[in-house]
Short mmCIF file of C-alpha atoms in Angstrom, two decimals:
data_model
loop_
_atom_site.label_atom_id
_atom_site.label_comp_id
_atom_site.label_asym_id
_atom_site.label_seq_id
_atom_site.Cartn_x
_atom_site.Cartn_y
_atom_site.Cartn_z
CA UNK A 19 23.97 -38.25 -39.29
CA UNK A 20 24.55 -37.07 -42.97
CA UNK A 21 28.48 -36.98 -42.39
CA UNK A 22 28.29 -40.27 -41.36
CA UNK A 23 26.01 -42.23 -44.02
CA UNK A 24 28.38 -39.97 -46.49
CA UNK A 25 31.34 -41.29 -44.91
CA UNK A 26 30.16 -44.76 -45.24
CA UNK A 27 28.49 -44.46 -48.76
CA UNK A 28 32.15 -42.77 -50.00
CA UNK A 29 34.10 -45.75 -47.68
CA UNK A 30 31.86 -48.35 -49.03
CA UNK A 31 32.33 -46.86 -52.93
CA UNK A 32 35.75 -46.86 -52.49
CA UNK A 33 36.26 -50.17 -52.07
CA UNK A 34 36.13 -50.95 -56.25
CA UNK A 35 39.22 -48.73 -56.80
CA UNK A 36 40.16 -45.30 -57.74
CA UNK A 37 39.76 -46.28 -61.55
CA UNK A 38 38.05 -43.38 -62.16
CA UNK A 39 40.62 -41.22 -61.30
CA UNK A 40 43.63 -43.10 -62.36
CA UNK A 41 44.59 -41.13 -65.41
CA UNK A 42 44.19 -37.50 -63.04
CA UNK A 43 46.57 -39.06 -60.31
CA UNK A 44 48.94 -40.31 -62.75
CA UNK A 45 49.27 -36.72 -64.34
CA UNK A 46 49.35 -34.80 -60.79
CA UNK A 47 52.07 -37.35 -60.09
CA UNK A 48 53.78 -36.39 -63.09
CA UNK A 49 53.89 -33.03 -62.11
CA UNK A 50 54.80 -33.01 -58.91
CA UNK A 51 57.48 -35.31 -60.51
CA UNK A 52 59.35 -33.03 -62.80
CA UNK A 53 59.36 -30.22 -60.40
CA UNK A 54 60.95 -32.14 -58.22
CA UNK A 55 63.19 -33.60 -60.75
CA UNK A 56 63.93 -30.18 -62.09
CA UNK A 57 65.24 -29.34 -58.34
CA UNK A 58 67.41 -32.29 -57.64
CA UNK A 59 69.03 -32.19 -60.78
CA UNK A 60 69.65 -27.63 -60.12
CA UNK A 61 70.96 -29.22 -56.45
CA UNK A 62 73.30 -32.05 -58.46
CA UNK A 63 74.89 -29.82 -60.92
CA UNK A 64 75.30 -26.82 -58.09
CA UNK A 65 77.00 -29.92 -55.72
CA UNK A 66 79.50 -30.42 -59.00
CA UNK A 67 80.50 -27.13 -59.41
CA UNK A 68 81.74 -26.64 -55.94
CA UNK A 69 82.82 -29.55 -55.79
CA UNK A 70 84.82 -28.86 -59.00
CA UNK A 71 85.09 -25.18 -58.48
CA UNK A 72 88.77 -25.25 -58.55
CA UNK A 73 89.55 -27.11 -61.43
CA UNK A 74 86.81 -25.07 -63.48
CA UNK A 75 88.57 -21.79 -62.43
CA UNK A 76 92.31 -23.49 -62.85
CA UNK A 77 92.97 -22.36 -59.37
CA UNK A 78 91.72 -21.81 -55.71
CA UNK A 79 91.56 -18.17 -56.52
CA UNK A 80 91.77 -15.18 -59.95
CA UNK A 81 92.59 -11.96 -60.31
CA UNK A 82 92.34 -10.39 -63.60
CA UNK A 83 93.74 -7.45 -65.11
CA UNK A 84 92.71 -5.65 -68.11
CA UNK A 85 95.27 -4.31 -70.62
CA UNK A 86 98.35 -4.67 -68.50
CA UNK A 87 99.96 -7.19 -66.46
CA UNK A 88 100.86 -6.99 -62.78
CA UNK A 89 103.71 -4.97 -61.69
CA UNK A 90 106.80 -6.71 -59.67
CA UNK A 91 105.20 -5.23 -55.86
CA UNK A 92 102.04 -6.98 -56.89
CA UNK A 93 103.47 -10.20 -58.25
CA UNK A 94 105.58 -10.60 -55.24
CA UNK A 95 102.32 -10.36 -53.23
CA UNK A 96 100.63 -12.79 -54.94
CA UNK A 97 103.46 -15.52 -54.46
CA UNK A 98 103.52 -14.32 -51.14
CA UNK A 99 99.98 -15.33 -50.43
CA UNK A 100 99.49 -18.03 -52.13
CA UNK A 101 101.36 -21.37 -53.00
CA UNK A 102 102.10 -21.49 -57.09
CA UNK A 103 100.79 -18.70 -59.26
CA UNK A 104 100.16 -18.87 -62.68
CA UNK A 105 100.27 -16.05 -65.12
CA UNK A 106 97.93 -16.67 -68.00
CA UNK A 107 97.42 -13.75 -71.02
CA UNK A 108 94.01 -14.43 -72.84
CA UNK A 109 93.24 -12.39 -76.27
CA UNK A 110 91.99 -12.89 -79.71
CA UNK A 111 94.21 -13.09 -82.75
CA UNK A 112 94.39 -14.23 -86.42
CA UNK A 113 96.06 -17.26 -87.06
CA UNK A 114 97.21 -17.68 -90.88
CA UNK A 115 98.67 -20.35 -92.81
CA UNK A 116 101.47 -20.26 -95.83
CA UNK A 117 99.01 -20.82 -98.02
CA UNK A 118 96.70 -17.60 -97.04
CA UNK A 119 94.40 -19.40 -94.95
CA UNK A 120 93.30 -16.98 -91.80
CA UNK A 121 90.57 -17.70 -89.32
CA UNK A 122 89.92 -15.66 -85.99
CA UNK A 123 91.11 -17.43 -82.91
CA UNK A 124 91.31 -17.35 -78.82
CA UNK A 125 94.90 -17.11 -77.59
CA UNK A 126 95.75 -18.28 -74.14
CA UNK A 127 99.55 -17.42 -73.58
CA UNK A 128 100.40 -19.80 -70.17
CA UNK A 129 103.29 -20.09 -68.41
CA UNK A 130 105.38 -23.17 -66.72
CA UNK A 131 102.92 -23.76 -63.69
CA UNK A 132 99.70 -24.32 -65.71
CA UNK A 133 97.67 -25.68 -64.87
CA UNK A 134 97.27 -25.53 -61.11
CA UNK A 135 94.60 -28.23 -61.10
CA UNK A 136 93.17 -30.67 -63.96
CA UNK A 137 95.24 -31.45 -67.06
CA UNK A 138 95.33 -30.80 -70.21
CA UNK A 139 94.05 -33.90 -72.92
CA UNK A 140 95.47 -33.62 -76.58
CA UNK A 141 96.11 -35.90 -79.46
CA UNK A 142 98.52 -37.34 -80.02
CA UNK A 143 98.50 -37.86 -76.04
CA UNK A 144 101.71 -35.21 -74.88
CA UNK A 145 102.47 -33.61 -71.89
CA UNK A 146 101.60 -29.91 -72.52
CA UNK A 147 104.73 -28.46 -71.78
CA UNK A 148 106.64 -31.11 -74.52
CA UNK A 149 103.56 -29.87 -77.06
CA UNK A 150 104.44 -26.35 -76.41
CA UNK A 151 108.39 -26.99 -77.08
CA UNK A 152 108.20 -27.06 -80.53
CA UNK A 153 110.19 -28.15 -83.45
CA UNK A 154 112.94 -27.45 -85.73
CA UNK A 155 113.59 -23.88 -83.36
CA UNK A 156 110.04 -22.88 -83.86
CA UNK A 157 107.65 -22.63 -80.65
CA UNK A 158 104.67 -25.34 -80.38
CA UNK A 159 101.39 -24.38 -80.07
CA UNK A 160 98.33 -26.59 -79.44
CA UNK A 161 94.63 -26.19 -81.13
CA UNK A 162 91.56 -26.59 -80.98
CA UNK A 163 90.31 -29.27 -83.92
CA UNK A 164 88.07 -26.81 -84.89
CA UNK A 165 90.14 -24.39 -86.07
CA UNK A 166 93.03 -27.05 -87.08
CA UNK A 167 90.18 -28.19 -89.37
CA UNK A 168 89.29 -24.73 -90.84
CA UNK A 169 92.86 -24.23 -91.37
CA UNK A 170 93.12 -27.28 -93.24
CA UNK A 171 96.52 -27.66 -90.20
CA UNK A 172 97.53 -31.08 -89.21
CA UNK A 173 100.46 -31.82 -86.69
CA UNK A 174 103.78 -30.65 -88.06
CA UNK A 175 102.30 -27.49 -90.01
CA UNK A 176 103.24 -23.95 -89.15
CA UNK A 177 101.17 -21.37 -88.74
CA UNK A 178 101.71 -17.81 -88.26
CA UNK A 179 100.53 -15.37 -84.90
CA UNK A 180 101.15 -12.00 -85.20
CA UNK A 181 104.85 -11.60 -86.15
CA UNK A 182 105.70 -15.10 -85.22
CA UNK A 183 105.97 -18.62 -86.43
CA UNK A 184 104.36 -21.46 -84.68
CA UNK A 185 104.27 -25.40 -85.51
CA UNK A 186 101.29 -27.51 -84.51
CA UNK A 187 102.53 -29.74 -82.01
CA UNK A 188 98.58 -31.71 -80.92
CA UNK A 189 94.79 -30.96 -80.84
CA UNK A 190 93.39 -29.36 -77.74
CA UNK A 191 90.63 -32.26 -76.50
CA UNK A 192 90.17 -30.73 -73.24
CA UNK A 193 91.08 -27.80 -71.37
CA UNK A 194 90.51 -27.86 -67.83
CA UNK A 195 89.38 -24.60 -67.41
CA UNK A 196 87.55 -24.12 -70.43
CA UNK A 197 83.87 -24.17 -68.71
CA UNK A 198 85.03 -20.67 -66.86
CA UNK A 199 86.31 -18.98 -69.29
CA UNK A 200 83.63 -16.96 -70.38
CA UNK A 201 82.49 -15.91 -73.84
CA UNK A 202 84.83 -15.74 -76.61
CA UNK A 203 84.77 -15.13 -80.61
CA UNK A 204 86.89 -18.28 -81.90
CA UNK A 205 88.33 -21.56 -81.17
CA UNK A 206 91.43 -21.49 -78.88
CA UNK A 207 94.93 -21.57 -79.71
CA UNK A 208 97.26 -22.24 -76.68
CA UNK A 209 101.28 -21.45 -76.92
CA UNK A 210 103.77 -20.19 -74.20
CA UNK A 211 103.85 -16.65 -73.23
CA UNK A 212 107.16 -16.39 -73.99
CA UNK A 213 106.80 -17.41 -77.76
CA UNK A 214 104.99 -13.82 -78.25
CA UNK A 215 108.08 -12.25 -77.25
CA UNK A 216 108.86 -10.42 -80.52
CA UNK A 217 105.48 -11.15 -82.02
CA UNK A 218 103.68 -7.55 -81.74
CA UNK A 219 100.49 -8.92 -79.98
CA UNK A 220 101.51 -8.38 -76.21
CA UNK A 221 102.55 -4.50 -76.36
CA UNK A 222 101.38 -1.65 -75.08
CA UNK A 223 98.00 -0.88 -76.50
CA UNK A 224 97.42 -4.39 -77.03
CA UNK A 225 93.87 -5.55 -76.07
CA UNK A 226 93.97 -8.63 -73.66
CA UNK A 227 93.11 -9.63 -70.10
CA UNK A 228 95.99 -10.72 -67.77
CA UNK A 229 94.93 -13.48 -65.62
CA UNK A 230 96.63 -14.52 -62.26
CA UNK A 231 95.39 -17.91 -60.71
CA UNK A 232 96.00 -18.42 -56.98
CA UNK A 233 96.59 -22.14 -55.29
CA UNK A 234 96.28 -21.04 -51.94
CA UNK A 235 96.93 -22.13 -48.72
CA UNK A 236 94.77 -25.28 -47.01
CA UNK A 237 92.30 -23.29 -44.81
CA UNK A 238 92.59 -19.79 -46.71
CA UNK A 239 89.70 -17.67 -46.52
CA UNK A 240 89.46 -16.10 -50.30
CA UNK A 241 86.89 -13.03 -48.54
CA UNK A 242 90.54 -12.11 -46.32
CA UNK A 243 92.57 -12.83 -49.55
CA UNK A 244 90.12 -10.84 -51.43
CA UNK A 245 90.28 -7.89 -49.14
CA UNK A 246 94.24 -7.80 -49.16
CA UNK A 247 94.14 -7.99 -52.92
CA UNK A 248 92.16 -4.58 -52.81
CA UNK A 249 95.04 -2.85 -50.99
CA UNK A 250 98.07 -4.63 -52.74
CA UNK A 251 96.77 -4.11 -56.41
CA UNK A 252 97.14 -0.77 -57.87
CA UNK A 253 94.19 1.47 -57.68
CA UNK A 254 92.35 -1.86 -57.13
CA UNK A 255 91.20 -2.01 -60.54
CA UNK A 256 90.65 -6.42 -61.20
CA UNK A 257 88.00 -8.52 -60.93
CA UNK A 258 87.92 -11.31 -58.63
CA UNK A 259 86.96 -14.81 -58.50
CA UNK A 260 87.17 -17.49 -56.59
CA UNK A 261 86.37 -21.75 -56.97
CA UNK A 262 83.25 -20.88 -54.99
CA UNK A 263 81.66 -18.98 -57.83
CA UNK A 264 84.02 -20.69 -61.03
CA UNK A 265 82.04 -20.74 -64.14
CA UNK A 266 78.85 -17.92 -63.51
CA UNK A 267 77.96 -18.49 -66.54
CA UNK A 268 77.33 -22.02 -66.16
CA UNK A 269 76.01 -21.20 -62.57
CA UNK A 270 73.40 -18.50 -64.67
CA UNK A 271 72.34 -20.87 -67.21
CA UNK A 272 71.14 -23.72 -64.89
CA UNK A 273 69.10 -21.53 -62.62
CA UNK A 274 67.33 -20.02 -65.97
CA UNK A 275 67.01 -23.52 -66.93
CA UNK A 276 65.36 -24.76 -63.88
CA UNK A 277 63.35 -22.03 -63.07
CA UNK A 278 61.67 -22.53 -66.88
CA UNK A 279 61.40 -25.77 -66.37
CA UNK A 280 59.80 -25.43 -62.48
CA UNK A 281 57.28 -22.83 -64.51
CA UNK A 282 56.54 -25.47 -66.64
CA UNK A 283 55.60 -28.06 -64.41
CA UNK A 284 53.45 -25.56 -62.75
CA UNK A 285 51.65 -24.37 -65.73
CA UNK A 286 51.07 -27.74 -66.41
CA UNK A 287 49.60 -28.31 -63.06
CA UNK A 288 47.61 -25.51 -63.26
CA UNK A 289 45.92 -26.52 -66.81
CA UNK A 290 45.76 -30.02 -65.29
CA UNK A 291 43.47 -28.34 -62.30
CA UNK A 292 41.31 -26.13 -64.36
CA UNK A 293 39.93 -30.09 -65.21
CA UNK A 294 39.77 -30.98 -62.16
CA UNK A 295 36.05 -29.60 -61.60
CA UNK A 296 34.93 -31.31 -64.83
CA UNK A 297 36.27 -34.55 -64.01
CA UNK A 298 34.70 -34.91 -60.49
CA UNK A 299 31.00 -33.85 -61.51
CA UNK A 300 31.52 -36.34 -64.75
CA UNK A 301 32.73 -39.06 -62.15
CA UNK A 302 29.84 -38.84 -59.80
CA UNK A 303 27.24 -38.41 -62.62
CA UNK A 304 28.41 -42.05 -63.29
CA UNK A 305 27.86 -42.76 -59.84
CA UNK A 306 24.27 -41.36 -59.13
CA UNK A 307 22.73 -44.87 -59.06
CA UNK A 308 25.40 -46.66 -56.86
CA UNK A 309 25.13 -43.64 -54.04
CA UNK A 310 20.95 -44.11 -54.48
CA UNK A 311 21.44 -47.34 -54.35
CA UNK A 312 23.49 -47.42 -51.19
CA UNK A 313 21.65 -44.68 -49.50
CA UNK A 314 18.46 -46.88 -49.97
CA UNK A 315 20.06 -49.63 -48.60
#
């Protein structure tokens, strides 16, 4: 009998509205909200970077060396494997100007073939290849306008790397795989790897990391590739990666990102339901006469 006449006071109150309650249910909503927010948008940018894993790497597949590029026997495996490879050498350097100017810089020394997926943007629009060609005998390099700017460098200046002369040929507006790159200390400078024949920066003793990208085969399986590459490199000393993991860093970031976020929404939930007590006893103090009132009726 009590359950009852409280069912039918409670069905009977509720017939004016939740007014009471409006502001709590639009703040639980809220909540419940961003947390979910905070998860589709993890699952969105997660979807883009496989989706885009390729691009972000600059191939299906890398192997990077450390302080040495890979001998003929390994090269030949790697072009036996796969279907282009493209031999990239990434170090720092200082670029200086005629007038004195230096600032620290990001080399990437490519080859023909880069790069195996996206494309290159600079201004004045140029194919990269054409921007790398040079002038007046000199090799081109491209920049970033960072640095350009630093430099006080426009298109058509010269700049020095190392031992050798470079002219300016564009700015560097996007590099394809500039998201997996990793960390690195200055603005990047892009020229052939040929140009630093001569220039005292690629020698023995040098510091840089040797980079081979892989297009592979429709269908490949990068864990079998992966396992050969540990028996056809030397001493298997590289580090791998592949377009399913491209830019870790990236990949790092957004789950710290969301999982702050997903403890925010929680904490916020949980200060939200430490009032929850309060604002029930408040809202049926309000209501004492209406349930006497009904329960007398």
């Amino acid at each position: 009998m009590n359950l009852r006449l409280a069912a039918t006071i409670a069905r009977r109150e509720m017939r004016a509205g939740v007014r009471g309650f409006r502001i709590f249910l639009a703040c639980l909503a809220l909540g419940i909200a961003a947390i979910a927010a905070v998860a589709t948008v993890r699952e969105s940018i997660e979807a883009g970077l496989k989706a885009r894993g390729a691009v972000l790497l600059g191939g299906d597949a890398e192997i990077e060396l450390t302080y040495h590029f890979a001998s003929a026997q390994e090269r030949a495996w790697m072009e036996k494997v796969a279907q282009r490879v493209s031999e990239i050498a990434d170090f720092r350097s200082m670029a200086v100007t005629g007038d004195g100017g230096r600032a620290l810089t990001q080399v990437k020394a490519v080859d023909a073939a880069y790069p195996l997926f996206g494309a290159v943007r600079l201004v004045p629009a140029m194919a990269l290849g054409d921007a790398l060609d040079g002038a007046d005998g000199r090799p081109g390099a491209v920049m970033d306008p960072v640095l350009a700017q630093r430099l006080r460098l426009v298109p058509g200046d010269r700049f020095r790397l190392g031992g050798r002369e470079f002219v300016l040929s564009a700015m560097l507006t996007d590099e394809p795989d500039g998201a997996g790159s990793g960390f690195s200390l200055g603005p990047r400078t892009i020229v052939r790897r040929s140009a630093l024949e001569g220039s005292g920066l690629l020698q023995p003793g040098s510091l840089f990391d040797a980079k081979y990208r892989l297009k592979l085969p429709a269908g490949a399986d990068p864990d079998a590739v992966h396992s050969a590459a540990r028996l056809a490199i030397a001493g298997g000393g590289f580090r791998w990666r592949d377009s399913r993991n491209a830019a870790p860093g990236v990949s790092d970031f957004v789950e710290h990102l969301s999982a702050f976020l997903t403890l925010v929404g929680l904490a916020g939930l949980a200060v939200g339901g430490v009032g929850v007590s309060a604002a029930v006893r408040s809202y049926l103090d309000g209501k004492v006469a209406v349930i006497a009132t009904l329960k007398t009726l």
